[in-house]
Coordinates of C-alpha atoms in Angstrom, one line a residue:
A3 CA 11.0 -24.7 21.2
G4 CA 12.7 -28.1 20.7
A5 CA 11.3 -31.5 21.3
I6 CA 10.4 -32.7 24.8
V7 CA 12.4 -35.9 25.4
Y8 CA 11.6 -38.7 27.8
T9 CA 13.7 -41.7 28.4
L10 CA 11.8 -44.7 29.7
P11 CA 13.0 -46.6 32.7
A12 CA 13.9 -50.3 32.5
P13 CA 10.5 -51.9 32.2
K14 CA 8.9 -53.9 35.0
I15 CA 5.8 -55.9 34.0
G16 CA 2.6 -53.8 34.4
M17 CA 4.5 -50.4 34.6
R18 CA 2.7 -47.7 32.6
F19 CA 3.8 -44.5 30.9
R20 CA 1.3 -42.1 29.4
V21 CA 1.7 -38.9 27.4
Y22 CA -1.0 -36.5 26.2
L23 CA -0.1 -33.4 24.1
T24 CA -1.9 -30.3 25.2
D25 CA 0.4 -28.1 23.1
A26 CA 1.5 -28.5 19.5
Q27 CA 5.0 -29.7 20.4
D28 CA 7.1 -32.7 19.3
V29 CA 7.5 -35.3 22.0
D30 CA 10.2 -38.0 21.7
I31 CA 10.1 -41.1 23.9
N32 CA 13.4 -43.1 24.1
A33 CA 13.6 -46.7 25.1
A34 CA 16.3 -47.6 27.6
A35 CA 19.3 -49.5 26.2
S36 CA 18.5 -53.2 25.4
T37 CA 14.7 -52.5 25.5
Q38 CA 12.2 -52.0 22.8
I39 CA 8.8 -50.3 22.1
L40 CA 7.1 -53.1 20.3
V41 CA 5.3 -52.5 16.9
L42 CA 6.3 -48.9 16.7
T43 CA 10.1 -49.5 16.6
N44 CA 12.2 -52.0 14.7
A45 CA 15.1 -52.4 17.1
T46 CA 16.1 -52.1 20.8
G47 CA 17.0 -48.7 22.0
D48 CA 14.9 -47.0 19.3
A49 CA 12.8 -43.9 20.1
I50 CA 9.3 -42.9 19.0
S51 CA 8.3 -39.3 18.1
S52 CA 4.8 -37.7 18.0
A53 CA 3.6 -35.7 15.1
G54 CA 3.4 -32.7 17.5
A55 CA -0.3 -32.2 17.2
I56 CA -2.6 -31.3 20.2
G57 CA -4.4 -34.4 21.3
N58 CA -1.8 -36.9 20.3
S59 CA -1.5 -39.4 23.1
I60 CA 0.0 -42.8 23.9
E61 CA 0.1 -45.3 26.7
L62 CA 3.0 -47.6 27.0
V63 CA 2.7 -50.8 29.2
A64 CA 5.7 -52.9 30.2
L65 CA 5.1 -56.4 28.9
S66 CA 8.4 -57.9 30.1
A67 CA 11.8 -56.9 31.4
T68 CA 12.8 -55.8 27.9
T69 CA 9.7 -54.7 26.1
W70 CA 7.1 -52.0 26.1
G71 CA 3.8 -52.3 24.3
A72 CA 2.0 -49.3 22.7
F73 CA -1.7 -49.1 23.8
A74 CA -4.4 -46.5 23.3
T75 CA -2.4 -44.5 20.7
S76 CA -4.0 -41.4 19.1
G77 CA -2.3 -39.4 16.3
T78 CA 0.9 -40.3 14.6
W79 CA 3.9 -41.9 16.5
T80 CA 6.9 -42.9 14.4
D81 CA 10.2 -44.7 14.9
V82 CA 13.0 -42.0 14.8
N83 CA 16.1 -44.2 14.9

């Protein structure tokens, strides 16, 4: 099966988004246009991708109207754009 793809909504401070892999499947998380997932990406609109391993997890928290911060990551998450 192909990757599961999520597109984040426009961030509002304090909003949270969590993913936990219970199956060995790639998960891609896309940032909305003009927003960025800090530290894990190098540009606005970039997506992150899991390594597809059971137990990989991530929690993203909206830090501003344009940024998400990656917290509580487990496993490998990489910039795919």
